[in-house]
mmCIF file of C-alpha atoms in Angstrom:
data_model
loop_
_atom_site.group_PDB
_atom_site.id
_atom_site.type_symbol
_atom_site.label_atom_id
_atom_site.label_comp_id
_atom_site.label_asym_id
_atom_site.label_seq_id
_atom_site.Cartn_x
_atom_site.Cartn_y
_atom_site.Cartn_z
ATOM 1 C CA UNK A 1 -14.705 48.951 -23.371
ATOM 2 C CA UNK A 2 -10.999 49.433 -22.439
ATOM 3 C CA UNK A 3 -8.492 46.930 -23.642
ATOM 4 C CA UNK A 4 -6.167 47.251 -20.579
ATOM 5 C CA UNK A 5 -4.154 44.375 -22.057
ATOM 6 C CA UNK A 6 -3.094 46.576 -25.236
ATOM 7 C CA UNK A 7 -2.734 49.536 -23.320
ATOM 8 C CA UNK A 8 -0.559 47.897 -20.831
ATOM 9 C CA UNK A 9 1.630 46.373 -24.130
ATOM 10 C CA UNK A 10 1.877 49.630 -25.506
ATOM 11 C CA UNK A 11 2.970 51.183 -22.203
ATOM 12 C CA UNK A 12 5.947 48.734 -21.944
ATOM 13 C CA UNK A 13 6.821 48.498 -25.320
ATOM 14 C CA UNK A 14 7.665 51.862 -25.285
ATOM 15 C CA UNK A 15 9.931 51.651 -21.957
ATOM 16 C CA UNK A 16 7.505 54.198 -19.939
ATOM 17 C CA UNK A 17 7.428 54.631 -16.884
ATOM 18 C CA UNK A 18 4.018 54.370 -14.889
ATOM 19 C CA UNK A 19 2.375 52.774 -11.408
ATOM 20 C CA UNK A 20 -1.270 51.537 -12.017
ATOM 21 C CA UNK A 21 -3.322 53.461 -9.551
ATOM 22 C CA UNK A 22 -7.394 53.491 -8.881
ATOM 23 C CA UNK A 23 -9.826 50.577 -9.683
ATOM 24 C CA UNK A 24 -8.023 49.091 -11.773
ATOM 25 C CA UNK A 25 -4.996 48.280 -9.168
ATOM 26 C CA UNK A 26 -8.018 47.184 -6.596
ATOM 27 C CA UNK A 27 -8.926 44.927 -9.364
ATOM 28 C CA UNK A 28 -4.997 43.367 -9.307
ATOM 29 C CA UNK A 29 -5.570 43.075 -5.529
ATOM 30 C CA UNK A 30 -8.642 41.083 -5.482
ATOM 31 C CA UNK A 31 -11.574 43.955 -5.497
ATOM 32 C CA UNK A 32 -14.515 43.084 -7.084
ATOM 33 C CA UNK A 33 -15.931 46.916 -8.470
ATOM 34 C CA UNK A 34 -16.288 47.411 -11.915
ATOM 35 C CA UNK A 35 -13.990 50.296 -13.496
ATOM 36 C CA UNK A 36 -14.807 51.962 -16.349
ATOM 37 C CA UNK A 37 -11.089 53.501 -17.135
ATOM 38 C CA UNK A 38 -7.595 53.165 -16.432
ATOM 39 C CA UNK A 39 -5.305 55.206 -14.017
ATOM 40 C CA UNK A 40 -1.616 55.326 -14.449
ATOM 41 C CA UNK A 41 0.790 58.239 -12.467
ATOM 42 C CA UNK A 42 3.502 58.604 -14.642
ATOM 43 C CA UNK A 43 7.062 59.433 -14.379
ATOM 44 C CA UNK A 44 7.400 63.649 -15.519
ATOM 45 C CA UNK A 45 11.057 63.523 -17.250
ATOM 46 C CA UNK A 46 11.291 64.948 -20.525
ATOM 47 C CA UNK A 47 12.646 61.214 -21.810
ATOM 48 C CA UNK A 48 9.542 59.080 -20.375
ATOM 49 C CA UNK A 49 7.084 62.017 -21.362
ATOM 50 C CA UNK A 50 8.201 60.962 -24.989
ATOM 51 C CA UNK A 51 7.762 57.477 -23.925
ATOM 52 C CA UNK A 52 4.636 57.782 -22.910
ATOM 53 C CA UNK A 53 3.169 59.730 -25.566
ATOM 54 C CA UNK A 54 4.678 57.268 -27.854
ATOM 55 C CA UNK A 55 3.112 54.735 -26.701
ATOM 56 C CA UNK A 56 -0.386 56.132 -26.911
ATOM 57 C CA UNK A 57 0.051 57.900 -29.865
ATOM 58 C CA UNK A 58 -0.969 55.201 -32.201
ATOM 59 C CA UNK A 59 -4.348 55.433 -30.386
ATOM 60 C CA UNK A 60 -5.887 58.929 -31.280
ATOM 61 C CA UNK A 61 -5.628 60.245 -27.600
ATOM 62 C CA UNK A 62 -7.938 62.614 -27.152
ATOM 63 C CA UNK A 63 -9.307 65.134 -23.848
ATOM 64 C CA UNK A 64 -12.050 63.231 -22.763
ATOM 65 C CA UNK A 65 -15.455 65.168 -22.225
ATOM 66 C CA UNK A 66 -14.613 67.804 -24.353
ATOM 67 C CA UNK A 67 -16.172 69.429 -27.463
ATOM 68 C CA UNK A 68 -14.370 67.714 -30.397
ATOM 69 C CA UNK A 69 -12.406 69.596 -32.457
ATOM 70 C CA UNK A 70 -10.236 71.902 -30.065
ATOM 71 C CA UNK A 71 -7.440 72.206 -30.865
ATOM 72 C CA UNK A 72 -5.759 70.098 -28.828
ATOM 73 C CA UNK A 73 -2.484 68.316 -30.390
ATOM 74 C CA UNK A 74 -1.064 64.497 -28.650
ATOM 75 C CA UNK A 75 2.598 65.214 -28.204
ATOM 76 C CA UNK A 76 5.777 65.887 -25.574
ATOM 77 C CA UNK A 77 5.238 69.231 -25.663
ATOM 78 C CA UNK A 78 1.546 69.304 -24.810
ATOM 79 C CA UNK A 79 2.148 66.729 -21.869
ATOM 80 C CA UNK A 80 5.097 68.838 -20.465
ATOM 81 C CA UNK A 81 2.791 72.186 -20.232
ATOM 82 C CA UNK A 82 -0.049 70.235 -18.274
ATOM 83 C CA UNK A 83 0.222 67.374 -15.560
ATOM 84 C CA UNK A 84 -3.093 65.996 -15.331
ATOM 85 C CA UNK A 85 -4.700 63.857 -18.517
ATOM 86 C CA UNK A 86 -7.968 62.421 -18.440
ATOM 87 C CA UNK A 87 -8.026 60.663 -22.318
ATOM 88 C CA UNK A 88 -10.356 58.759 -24.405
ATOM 89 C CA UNK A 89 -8.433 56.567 -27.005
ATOM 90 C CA UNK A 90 -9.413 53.775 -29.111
ATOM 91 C CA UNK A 91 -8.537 51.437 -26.724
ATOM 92 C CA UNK A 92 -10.621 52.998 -24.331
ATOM 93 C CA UNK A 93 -10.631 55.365 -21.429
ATOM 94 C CA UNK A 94 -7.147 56.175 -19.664
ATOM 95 C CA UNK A 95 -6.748 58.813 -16.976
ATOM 96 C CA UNK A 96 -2.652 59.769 -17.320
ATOM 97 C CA UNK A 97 -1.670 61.130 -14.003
ATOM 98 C CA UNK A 98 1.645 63.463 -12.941
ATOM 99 C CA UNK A 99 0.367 63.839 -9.519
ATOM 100 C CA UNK A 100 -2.415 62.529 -7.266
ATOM 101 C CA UNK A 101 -4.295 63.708 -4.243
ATOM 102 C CA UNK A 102 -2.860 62.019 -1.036
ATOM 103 C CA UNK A 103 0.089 60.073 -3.043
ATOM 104 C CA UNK A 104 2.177 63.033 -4.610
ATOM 105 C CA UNK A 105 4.755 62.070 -7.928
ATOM 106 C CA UNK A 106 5.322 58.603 -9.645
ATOM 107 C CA UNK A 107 8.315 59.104 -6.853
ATOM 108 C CA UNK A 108 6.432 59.638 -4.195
ATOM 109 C CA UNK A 109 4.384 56.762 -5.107
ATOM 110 C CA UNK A 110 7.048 54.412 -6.099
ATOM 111 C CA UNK A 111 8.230 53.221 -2.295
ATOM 112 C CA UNK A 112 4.108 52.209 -1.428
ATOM 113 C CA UNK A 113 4.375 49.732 -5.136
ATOM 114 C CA UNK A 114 4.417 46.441 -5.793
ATOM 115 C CA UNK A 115 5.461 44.952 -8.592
ATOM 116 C CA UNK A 116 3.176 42.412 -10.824
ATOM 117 C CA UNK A 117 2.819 40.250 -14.110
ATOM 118 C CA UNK A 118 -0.031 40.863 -15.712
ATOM 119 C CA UNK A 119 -1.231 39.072 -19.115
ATOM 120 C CA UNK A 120 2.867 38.009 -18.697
ATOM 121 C CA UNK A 121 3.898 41.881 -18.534
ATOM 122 C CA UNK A 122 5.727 43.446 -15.491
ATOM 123 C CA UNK A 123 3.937 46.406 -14.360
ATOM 124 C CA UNK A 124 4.133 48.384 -10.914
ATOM 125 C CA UNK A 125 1.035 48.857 -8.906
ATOM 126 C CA UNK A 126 0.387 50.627 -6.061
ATOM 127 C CA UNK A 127 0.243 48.616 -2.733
ATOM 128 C CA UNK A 128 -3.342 47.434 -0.977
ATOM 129 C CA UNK A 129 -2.033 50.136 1.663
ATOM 130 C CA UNK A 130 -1.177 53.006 -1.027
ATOM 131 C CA UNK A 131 -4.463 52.821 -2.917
ATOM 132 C CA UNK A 132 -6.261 53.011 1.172
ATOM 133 C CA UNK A 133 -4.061 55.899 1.566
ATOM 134 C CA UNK A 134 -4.811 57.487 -1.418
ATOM 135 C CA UNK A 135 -8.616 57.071 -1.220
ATOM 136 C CA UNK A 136 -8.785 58.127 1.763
ATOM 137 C CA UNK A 137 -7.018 61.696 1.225
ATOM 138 C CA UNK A 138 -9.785 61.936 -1.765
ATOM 139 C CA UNK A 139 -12.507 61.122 0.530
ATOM 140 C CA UNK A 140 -15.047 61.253 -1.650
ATOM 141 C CA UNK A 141 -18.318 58.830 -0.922
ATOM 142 C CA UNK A 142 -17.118 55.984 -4.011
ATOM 143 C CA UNK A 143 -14.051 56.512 -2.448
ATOM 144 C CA UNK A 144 -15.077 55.524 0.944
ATOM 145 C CA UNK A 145 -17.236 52.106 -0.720
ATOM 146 C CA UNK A 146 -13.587 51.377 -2.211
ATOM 147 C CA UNK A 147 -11.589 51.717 1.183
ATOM 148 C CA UNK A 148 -14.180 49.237 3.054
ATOM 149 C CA UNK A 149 -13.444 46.264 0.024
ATOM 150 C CA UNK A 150 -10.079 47.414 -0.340
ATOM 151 C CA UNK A 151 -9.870 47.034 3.636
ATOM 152 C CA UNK A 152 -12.041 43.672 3.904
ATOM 153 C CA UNK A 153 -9.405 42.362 0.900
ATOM 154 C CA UNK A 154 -6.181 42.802 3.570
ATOM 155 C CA UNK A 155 -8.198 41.764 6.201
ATOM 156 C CA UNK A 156 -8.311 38.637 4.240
ATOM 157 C CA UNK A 157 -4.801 38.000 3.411
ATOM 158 C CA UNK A 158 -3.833 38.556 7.090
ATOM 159 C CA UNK A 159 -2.272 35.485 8.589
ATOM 160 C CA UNK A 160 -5.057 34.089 10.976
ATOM 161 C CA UNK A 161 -3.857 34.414 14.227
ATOM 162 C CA UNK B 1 4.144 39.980 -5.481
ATOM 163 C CA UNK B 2 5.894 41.963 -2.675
ATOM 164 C CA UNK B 3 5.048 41.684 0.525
ATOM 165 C CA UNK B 4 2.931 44.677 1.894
ATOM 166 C CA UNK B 5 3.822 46.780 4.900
ATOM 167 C CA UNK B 6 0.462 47.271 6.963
ATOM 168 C CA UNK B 7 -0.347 51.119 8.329
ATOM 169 C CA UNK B 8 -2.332 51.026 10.736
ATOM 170 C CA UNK B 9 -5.275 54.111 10.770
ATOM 171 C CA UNK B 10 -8.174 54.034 13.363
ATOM 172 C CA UNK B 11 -11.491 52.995 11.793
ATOM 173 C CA UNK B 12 -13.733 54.994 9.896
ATOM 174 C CA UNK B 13 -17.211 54.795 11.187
ATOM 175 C CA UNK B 14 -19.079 55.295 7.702
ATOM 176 C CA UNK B 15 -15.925 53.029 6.471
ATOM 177 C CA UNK B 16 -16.618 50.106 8.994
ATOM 178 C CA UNK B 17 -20.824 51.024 7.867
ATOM 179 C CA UNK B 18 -20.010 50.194 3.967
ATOM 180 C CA UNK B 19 -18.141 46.825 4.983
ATOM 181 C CA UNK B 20 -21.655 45.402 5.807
ATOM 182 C CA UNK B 21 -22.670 45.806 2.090
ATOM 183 C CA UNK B 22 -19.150 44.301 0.943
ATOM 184 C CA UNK B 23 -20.429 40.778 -0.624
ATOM 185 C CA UNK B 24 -17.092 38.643 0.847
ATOM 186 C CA UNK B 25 -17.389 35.814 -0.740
ATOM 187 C CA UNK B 26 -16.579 37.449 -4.446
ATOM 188 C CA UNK B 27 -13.513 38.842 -3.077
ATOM 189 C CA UNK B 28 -12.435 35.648 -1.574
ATOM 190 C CA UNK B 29 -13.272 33.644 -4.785
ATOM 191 C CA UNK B 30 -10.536 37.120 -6.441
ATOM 192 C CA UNK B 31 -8.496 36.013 -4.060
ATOM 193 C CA UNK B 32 -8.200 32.367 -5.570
ATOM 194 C CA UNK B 33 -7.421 33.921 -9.169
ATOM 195 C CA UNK B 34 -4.113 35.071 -10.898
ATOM 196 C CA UNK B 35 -3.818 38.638 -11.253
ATOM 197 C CA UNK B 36 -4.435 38.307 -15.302
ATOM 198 C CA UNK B 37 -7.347 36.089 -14.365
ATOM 199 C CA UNK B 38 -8.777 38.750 -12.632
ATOM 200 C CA UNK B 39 -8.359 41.303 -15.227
ATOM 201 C CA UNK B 40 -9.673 38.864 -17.796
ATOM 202 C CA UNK B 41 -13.048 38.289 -15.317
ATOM 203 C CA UNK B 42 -13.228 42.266 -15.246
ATOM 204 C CA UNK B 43 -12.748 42.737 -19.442
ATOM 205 C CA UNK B 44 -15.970 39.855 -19.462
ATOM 206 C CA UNK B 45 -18.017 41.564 -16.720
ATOM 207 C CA UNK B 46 -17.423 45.244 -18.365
ATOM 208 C CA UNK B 47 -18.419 43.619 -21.835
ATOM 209 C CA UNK B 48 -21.592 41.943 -20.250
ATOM 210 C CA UNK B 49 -22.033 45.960 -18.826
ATOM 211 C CA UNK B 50 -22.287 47.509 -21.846
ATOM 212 C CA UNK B 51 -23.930 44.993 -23.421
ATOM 213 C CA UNK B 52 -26.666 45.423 -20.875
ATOM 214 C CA UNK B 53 -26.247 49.378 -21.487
ATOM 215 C CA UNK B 54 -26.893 49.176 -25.100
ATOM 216 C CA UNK B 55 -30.011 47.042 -24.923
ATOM 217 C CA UNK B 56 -31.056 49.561 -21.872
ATOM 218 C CA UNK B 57 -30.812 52.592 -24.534
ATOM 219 C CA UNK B 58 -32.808 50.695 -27.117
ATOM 220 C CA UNK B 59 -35.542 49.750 -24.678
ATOM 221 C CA UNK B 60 -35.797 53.513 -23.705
ATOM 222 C CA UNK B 61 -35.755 54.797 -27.252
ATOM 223 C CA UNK B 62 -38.107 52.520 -28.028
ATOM 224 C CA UNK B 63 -36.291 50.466 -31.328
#
């Protein structure tokens, strides 16, 4: 099980930079769909690359779905070279994201956030809008089952005329 | 929260098709919680999940 709470207190203690993306910003919106990890697009400058891996760092990060034992090493270095993470760490699953299909950077992204207090921590999420957006330009079939709640959910908050 | 700006994008047909299997009334109950007390309903339901996973596995392994 992930302990979003921990990973979000580690995130912030360390200062980094990151937007909450995927099911897990549906869930701060009101969606109902189980996730099983966490999405983050984070900011790619050498200082909040060494926040980031920081942060995680006390929490055996590790490629997820891959043989163990490669020889794969947690630091600034190793996130600089690649863009892309998908991890497993003791706290649970966390996919670490430079880039995303549909949404672009952490600056692309960070115009479509909003901003939120979760478990009494600030954290940026992407908007009910951005995470439609995003879906969409993925397009795959979950996707499309995420769009219709995500869409019913803004239906919902609409003013009634 | 911020308000949201609204796009507007013309329906998608299997979109609009997967509505009908959207149970409302859970997200409108969401709707009524905090944003932590909807990540705090999510931590509960994913423990009942693998909970339910684990005794799945022993059933099937037969221990």
């Amino acid at each position: 099980m992930n302990d979003f709470r921990k990973i979000l207190e580690a995130l912030r203690n360390a200062r980094a930079e990151f937007i909450l993306i995927g099911g897990m910003a549906g869930i701060a919106h009101g969606a109902s769909r189980l996730t099983e990890d966490i999405d983050v697009v984070y900011l790619r400058t050498p200082e909040n690359i060494i926040r980031v891996v920081t942060a995680l760092a006390p929490y055996s990060p590790y490629l997820r779905g891959v043989p163990p034992g490669l020889p794969f090493q947690w630091d600034a270095r190793a996130v600089q070279r690649g863009l892309n993470f998908t991890l497993i760490t003791d706290l649970g699953a966390i996919d670490l994201l430079g880039e995303i299909t549909g949404g672009g950077g952490f600056e692309q992204l960070l115009p479509k956030c909003v901003d939120l207090e979760v478990f009494g921590i600030p954290c940026r999420c992407l908007s009910l809008d951005g995470l439609i957006e995003t879906k969409r330009a993925v397009g795959r079939p979950k996707d499309l089952q995420a769009i219709a709640e995500l869409q019913l959910l803004r239906e919902a908050q609409r003013p009634s005329d | 929260m911020n308000e949201q700006p609204h796009t507007t994008v013309d329906p998608d047909p299997v979109v609009e098709a997967y509505k009908q299997d959207v149970d409302i009334t859970l997200l409108r109950e969401n709707l009524r919680r905090t944003v932590t007390q909807r990540f705090e309903r999510h931590a509960m339901l994913q423990e009942l999940a693998d909970e339910l996973r684990r005794a799945g596995r022993k059933l099937r392994s037969g221990k």
